[in-house]
mmCIF file of C-alpha atoms in Angstrom:
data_model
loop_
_atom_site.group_PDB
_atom_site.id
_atom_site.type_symbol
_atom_site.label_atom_id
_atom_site.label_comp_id
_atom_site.label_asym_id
_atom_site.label_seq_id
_atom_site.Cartn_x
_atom_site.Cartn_y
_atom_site.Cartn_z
ATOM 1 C CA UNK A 1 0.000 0.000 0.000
ATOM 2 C CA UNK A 2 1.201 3.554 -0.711
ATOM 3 C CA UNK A 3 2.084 5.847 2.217
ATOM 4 C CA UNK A 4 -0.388 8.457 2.963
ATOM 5 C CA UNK A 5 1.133 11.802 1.645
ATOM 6 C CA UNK A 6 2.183 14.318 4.836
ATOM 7 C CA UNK A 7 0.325 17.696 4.899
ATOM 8 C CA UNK A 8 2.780 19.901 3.533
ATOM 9 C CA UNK A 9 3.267 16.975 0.393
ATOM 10 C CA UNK A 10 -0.004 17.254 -0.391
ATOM 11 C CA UNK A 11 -0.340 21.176 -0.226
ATOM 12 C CA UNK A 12 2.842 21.630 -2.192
ATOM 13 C CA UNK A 13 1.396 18.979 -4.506
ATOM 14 C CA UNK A 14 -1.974 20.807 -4.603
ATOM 15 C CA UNK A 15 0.210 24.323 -5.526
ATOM 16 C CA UNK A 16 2.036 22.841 -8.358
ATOM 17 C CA UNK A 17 -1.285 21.798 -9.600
ATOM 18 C CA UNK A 18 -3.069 24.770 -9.208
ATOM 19 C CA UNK A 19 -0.430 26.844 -10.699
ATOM 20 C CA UNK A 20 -0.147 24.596 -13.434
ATOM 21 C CA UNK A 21 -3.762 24.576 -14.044
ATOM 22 C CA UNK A 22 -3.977 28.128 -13.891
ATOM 23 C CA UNK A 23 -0.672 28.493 -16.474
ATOM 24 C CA UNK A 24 -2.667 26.595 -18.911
ATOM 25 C CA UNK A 25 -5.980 28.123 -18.345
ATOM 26 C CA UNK A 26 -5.054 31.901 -18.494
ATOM 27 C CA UNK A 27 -4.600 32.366 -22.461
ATOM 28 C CA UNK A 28 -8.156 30.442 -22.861
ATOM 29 C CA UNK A 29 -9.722 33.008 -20.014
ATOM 30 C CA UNK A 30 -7.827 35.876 -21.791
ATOM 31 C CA UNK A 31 -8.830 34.896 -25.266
ATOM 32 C CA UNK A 32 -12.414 34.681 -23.884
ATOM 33 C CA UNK A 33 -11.932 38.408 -22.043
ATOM 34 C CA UNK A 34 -11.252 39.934 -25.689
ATOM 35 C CA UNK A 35 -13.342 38.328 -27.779
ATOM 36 C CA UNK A 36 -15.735 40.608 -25.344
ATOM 37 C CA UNK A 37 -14.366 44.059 -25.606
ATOM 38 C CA UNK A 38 -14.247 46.405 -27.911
ATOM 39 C CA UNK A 39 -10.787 47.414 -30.064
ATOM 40 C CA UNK A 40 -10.289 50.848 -28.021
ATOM 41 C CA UNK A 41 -10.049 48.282 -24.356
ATOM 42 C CA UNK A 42 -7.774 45.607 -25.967
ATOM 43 C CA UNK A 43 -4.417 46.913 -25.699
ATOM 44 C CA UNK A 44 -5.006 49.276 -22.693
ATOM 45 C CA UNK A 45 -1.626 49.617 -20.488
ATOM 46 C CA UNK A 46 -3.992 48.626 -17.405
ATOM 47 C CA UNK A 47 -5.126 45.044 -16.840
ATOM 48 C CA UNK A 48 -8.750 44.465 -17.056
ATOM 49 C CA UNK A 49 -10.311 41.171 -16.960
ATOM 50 C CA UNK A 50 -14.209 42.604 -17.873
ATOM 51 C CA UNK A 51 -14.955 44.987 -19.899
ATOM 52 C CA UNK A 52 -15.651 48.598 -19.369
ATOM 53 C CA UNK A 53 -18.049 48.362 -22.177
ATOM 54 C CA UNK A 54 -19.545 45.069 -23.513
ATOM 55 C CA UNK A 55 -18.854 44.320 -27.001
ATOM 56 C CA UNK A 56 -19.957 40.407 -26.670
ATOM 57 C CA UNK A 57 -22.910 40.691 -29.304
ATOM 58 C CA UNK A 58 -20.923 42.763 -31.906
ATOM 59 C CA UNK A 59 -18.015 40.375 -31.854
ATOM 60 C CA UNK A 60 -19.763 37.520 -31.624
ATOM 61 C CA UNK A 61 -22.094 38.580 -35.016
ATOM 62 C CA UNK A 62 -19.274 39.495 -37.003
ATOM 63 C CA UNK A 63 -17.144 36.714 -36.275
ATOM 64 C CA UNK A 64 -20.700 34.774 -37.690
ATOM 65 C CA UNK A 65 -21.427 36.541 -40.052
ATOM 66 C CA UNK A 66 -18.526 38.074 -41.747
ATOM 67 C CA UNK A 67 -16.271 34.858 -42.482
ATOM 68 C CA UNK A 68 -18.219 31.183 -42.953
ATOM 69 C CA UNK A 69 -17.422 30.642 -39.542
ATOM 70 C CA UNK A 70 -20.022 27.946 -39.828
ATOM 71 C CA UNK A 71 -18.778 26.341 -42.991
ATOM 72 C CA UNK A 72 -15.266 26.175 -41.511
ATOM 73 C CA UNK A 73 -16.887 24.406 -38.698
ATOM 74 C CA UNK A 74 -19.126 21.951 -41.119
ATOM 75 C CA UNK A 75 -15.957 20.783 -42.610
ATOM 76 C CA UNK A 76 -13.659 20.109 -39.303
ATOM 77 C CA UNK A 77 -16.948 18.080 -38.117
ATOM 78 C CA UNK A 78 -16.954 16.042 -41.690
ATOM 79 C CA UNK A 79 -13.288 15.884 -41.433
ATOM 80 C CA UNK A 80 -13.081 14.410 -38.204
ATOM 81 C CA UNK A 81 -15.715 12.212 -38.347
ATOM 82 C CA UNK A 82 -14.636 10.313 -41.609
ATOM 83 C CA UNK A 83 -11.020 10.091 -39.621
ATOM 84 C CA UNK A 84 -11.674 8.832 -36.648
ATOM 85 C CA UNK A 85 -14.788 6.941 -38.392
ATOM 86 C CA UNK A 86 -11.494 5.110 -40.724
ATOM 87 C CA UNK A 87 -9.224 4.982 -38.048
ATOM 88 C CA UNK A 88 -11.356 2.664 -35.624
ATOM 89 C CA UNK A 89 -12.584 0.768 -38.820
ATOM 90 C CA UNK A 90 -8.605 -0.156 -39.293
ATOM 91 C CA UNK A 91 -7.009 0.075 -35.757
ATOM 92 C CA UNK A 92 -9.266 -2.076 -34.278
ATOM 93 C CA UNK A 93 -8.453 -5.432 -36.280
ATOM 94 C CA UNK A 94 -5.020 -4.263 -36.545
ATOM 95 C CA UNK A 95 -4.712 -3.805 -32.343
ATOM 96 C CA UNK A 96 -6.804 -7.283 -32.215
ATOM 97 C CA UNK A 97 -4.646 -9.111 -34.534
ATOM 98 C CA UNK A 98 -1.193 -7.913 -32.514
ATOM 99 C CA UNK A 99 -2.650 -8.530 -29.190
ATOM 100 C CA UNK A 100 -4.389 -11.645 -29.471
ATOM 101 C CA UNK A 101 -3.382 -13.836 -33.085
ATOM 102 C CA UNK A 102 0.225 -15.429 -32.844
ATOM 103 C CA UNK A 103 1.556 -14.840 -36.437
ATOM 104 C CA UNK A 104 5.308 -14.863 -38.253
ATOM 105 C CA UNK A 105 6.553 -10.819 -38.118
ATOM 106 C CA UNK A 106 4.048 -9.886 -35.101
ATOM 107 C CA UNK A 107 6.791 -8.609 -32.851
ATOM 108 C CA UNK A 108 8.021 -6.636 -36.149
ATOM 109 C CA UNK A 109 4.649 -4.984 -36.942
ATOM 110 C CA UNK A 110 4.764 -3.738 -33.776
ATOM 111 C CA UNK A 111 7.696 -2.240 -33.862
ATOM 112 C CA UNK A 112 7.011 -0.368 -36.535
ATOM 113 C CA UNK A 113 4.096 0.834 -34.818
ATOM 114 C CA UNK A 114 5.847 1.558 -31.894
ATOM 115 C CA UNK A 115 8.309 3.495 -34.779
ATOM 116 C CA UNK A 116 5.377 5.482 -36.182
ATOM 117 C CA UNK A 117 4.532 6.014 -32.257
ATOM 118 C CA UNK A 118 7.671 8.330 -32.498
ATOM 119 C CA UNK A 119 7.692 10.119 -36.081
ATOM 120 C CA UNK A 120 6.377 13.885 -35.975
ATOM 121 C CA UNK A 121 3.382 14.231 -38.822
ATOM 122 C CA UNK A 122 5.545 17.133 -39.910
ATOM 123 C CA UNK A 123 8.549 14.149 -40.941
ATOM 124 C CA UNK A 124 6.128 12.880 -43.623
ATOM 125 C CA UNK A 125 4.683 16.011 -44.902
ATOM 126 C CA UNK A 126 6.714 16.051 -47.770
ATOM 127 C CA UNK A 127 5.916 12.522 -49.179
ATOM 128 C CA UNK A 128 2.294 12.536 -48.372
ATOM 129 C CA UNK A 129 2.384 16.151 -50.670
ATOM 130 C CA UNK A 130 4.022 14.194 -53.787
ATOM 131 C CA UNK A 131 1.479 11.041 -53.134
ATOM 132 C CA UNK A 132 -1.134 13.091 -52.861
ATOM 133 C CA UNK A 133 -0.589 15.442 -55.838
ATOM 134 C CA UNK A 134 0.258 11.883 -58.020
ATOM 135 C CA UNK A 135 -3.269 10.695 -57.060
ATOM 136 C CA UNK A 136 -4.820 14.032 -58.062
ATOM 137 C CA UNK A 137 -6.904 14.822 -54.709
ATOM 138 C CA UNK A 138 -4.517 18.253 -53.648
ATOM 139 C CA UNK A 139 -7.311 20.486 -52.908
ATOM 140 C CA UNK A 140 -10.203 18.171 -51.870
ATOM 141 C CA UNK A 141 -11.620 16.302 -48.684
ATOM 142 C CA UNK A 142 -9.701 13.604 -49.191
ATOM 143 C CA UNK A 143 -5.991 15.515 -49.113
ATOM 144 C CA UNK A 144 -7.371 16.697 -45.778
ATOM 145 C CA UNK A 145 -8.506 12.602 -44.590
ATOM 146 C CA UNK A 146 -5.645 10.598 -46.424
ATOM 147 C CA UNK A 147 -2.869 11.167 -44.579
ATOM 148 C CA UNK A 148 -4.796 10.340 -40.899
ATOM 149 C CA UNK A 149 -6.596 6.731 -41.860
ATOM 150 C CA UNK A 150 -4.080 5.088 -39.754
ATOM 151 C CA UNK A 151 -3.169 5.724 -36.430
ATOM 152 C CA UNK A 152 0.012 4.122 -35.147
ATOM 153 C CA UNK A 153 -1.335 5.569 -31.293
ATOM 154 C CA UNK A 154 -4.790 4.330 -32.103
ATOM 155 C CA UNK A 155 -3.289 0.845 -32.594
ATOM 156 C CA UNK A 156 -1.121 0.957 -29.811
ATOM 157 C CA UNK A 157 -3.588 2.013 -27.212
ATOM 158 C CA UNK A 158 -6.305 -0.762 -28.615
ATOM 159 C CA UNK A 159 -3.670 -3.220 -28.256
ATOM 160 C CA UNK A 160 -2.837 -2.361 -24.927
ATOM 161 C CA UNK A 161 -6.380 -2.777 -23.753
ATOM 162 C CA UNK A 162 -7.166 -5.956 -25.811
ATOM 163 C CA UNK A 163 -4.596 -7.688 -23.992
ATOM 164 C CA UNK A 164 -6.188 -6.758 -20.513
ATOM 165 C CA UNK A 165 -9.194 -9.034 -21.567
ATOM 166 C CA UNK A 166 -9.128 -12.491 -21.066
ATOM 167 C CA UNK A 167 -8.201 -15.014 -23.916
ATOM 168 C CA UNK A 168 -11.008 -17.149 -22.435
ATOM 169 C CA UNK A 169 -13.154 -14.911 -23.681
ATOM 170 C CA UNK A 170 -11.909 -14.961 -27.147
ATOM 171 C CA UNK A 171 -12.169 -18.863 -26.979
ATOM 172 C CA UNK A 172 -15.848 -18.829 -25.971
ATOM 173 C CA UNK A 173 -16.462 -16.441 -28.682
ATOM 174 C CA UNK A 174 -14.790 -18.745 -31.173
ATOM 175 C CA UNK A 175 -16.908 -21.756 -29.575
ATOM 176 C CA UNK A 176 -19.988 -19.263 -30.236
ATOM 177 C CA UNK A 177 -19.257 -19.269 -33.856
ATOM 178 C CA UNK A 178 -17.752 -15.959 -34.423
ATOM 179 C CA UNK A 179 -15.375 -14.934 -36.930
ATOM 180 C CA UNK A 180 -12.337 -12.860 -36.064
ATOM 181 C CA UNK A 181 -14.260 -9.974 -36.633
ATOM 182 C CA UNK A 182 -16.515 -11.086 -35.387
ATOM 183 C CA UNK A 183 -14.602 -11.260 -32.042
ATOM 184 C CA UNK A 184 -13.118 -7.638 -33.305
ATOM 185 C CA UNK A 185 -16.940 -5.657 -33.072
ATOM 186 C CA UNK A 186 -18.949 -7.898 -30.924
ATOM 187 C CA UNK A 187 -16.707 -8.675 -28.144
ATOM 188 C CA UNK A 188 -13.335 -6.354 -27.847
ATOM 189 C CA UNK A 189 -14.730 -3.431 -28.690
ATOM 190 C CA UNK A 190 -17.476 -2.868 -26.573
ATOM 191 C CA UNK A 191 -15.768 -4.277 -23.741
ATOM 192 C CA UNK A 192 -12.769 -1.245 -24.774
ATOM 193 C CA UNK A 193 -15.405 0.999 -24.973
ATOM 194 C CA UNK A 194 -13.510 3.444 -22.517
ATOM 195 C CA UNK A 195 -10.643 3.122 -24.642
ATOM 196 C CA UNK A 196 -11.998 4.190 -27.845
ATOM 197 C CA UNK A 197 -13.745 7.362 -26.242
ATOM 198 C CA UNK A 198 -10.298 8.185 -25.045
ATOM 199 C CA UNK A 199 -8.797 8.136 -28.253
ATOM 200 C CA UNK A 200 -11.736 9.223 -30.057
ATOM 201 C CA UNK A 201 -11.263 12.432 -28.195
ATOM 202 C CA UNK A 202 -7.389 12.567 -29.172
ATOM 203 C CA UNK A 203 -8.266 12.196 -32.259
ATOM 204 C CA UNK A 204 -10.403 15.016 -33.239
ATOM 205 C CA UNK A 205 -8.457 17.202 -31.254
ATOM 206 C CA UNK A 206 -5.598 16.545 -33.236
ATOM 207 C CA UNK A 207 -7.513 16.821 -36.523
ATOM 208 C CA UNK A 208 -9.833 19.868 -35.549
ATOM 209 C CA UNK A 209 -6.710 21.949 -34.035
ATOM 210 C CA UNK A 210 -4.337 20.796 -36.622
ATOM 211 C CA UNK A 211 -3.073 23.414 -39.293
ATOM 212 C CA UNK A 212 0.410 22.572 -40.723
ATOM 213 C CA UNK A 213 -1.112 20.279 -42.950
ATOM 214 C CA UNK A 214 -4.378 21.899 -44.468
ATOM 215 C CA UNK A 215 -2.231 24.923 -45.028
ATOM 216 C CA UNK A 216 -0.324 22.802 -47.592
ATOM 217 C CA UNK A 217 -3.233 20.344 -48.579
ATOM 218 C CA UNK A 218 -5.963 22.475 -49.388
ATOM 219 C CA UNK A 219 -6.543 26.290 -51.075
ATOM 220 C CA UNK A 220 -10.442 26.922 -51.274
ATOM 221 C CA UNK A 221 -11.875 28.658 -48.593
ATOM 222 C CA UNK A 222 -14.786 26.100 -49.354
ATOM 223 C CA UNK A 223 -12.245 23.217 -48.099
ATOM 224 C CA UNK A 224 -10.912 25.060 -44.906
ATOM 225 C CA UNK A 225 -10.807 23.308 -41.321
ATOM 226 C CA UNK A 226 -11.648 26.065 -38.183
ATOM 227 C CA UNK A 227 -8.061 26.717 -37.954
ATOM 228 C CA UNK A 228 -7.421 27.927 -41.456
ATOM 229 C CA UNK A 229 -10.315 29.480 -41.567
ATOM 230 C CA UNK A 230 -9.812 31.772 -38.924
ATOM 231 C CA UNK A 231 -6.239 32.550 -40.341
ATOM 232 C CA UNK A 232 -8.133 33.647 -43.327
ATOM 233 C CA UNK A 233 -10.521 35.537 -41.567
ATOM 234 C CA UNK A 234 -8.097 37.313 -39.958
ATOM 235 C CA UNK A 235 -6.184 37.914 -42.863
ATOM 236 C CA UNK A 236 -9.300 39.232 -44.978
ATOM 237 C CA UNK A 237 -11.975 40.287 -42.568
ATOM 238 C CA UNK A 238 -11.022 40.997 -38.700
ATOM 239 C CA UNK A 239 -7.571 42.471 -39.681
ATOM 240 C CA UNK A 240 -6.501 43.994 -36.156
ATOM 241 C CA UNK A 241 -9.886 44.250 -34.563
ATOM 242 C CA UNK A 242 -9.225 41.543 -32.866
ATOM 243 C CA UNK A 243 -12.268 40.901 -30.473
ATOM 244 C CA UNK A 244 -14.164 39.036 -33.470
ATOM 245 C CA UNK A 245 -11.252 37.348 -34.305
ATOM 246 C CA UNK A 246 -11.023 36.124 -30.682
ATOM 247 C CA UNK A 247 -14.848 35.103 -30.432
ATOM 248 C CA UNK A 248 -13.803 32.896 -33.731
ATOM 249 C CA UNK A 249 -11.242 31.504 -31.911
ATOM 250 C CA UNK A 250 -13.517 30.957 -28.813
ATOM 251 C CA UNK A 251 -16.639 29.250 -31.046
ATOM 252 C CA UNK A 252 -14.133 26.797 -32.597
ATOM 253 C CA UNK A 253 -12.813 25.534 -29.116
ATOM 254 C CA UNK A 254 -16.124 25.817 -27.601
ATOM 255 C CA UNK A 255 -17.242 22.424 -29.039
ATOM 256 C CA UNK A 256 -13.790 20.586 -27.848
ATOM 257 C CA UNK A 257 -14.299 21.956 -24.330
ATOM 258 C CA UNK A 258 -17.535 20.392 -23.916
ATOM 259 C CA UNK A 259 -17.019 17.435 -25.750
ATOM 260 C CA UNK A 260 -14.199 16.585 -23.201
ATOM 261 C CA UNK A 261 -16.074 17.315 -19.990
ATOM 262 C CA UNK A 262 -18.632 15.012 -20.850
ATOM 263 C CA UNK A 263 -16.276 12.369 -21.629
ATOM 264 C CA UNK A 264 -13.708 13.660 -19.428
ATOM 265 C CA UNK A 265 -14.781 10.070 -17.025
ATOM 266 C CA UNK A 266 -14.614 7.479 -20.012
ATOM 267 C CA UNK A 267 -11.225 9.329 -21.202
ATOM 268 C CA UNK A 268 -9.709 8.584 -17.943
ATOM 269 C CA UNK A 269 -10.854 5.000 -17.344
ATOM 270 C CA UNK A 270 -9.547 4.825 -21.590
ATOM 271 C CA UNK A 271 -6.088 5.921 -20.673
ATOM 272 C CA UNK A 272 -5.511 3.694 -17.511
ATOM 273 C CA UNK A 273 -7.245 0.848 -18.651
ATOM 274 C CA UNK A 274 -4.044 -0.332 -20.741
ATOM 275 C CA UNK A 275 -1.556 0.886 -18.326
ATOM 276 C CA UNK A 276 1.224 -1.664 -17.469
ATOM 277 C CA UNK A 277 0.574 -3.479 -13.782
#
């Protein structure tokens, strides 16, 4: 059993957690203070958390209605959701197969996985760019899916939790009559269900936040993900007013934020449930 942390432990732990918390929370709460003022209170010398006059509506309408805020948004949602849609449709068998089939090259496989594991996206950019251009889809929905089907981490977390379930279980299934797939959607997956909300959310965090590669992958403003699109708007229409640039900003997060603290439970129990004993 682990020792019981003294008092002054657990309030020094409590401080570094606090400050932490509040390091990483102050650019969101500042973000959130602009986007409701109005350009003469932005770059006041004093500090001032609310606003001496409330600009929420005005920013909030023009970041709306002067950019296709919503379109932006339309395509991250169809964007994500065909990713992480493809990547559970391929990690799963893939995490099943290296956890629980005995094969020639298994240990291999997953070293390359564990390889991938530790490749920046960036590393690849270039080669993706040349494959995609050679199959003609620069430009489209699927430059901006492609690149994401597979997930090395997606594999590697499924794996890890597949081999916390019993192979009894697999046998019975077998005895049932299932295929291997079978096995795959009927039995591993549901019982990883905490596991693939975990990753679920990593994944369309990644893909809804990420920029470096739409900027290369796509030029219509039809095409754009929320972060490219609010570099454009900011470029065309907000220029330096930057409260409706920071209510943009502030509706593209929004959905993240809540999407995590109503998973926030399941995304715990997904990250642990693997962890090494």
């Amino acid at each position: 059993m682990n020792a019981r942390l003294s008092p002054q432990a657990a309030i020094l732990r409590h401080a570094v957690l606090l400050i932490t918390a509040a390091l990483i929370l102050i650019p969101f709460v500042w973000m959130i203070s602009l986007s409701m003022k109005p350009p003469g209170e932005i770059f006041r010398e004093h500090f001032a958390l609310l606003p001496e006059q409330w600009y929420l509506v005005q920013n909030y309408r023009k970041a709306l209605t002067s950019a296709p805020l919503p379109r932006y948004m339309g395509n991250g949602v169809l964007v994500c959701t065909t990713i992480l849609t493809l990547q559970i449709l391929i990690c799963a068998p893939c995490a099943y197969a290296l956890a629980k089939l005995r094969f020639p090259g298994r240990d291999l496989i997953l070293g390359l996985v564990l390889i991938g594991l530790l490749l920046p996206h960036q590393v690849l950019s270039l080669p993706l760019f040349v494959l995609c251009y050679e199959l003609g889809i620069l430009n489209t929905y699927a430059a901006l899916i492609f690149p994401f089907v597979v997930s090395p981490f997606g594999i590697f977390l499924f794996r890890q939790v597949f081999k916390t379930i019993p192979d009894d279980v697999v046998h019975a299934a077998r005895l049932d009559g299932l295929s291997e797939l079978g096995i795959v959607w009927k039995v591993m997956v549901p019982m990883a269900l905490p596991a693939v909300i975990a990753f679920s959310i990593f994944s369309v965090v990644g893909r809804w936040n990420d920029l470096f590669w739409p900027l290369i992958a796509v030029r219509s403003e039809s095409l754009m993900p929320p972060p490219l699109g609010i570099i454009a708007f900011a470029n065309e229409e907000a220029g330096n007013d930057y409260g409706p640039l920071m209510a943009a900003a502030t509706i593209v997060i929004l959905p993240l934020v809540i999407a995590f603290l109503a998973a926030q439970k399941w995304f715990v129990e997904g990250m642990t449930g693997g962890a090494v004993k």
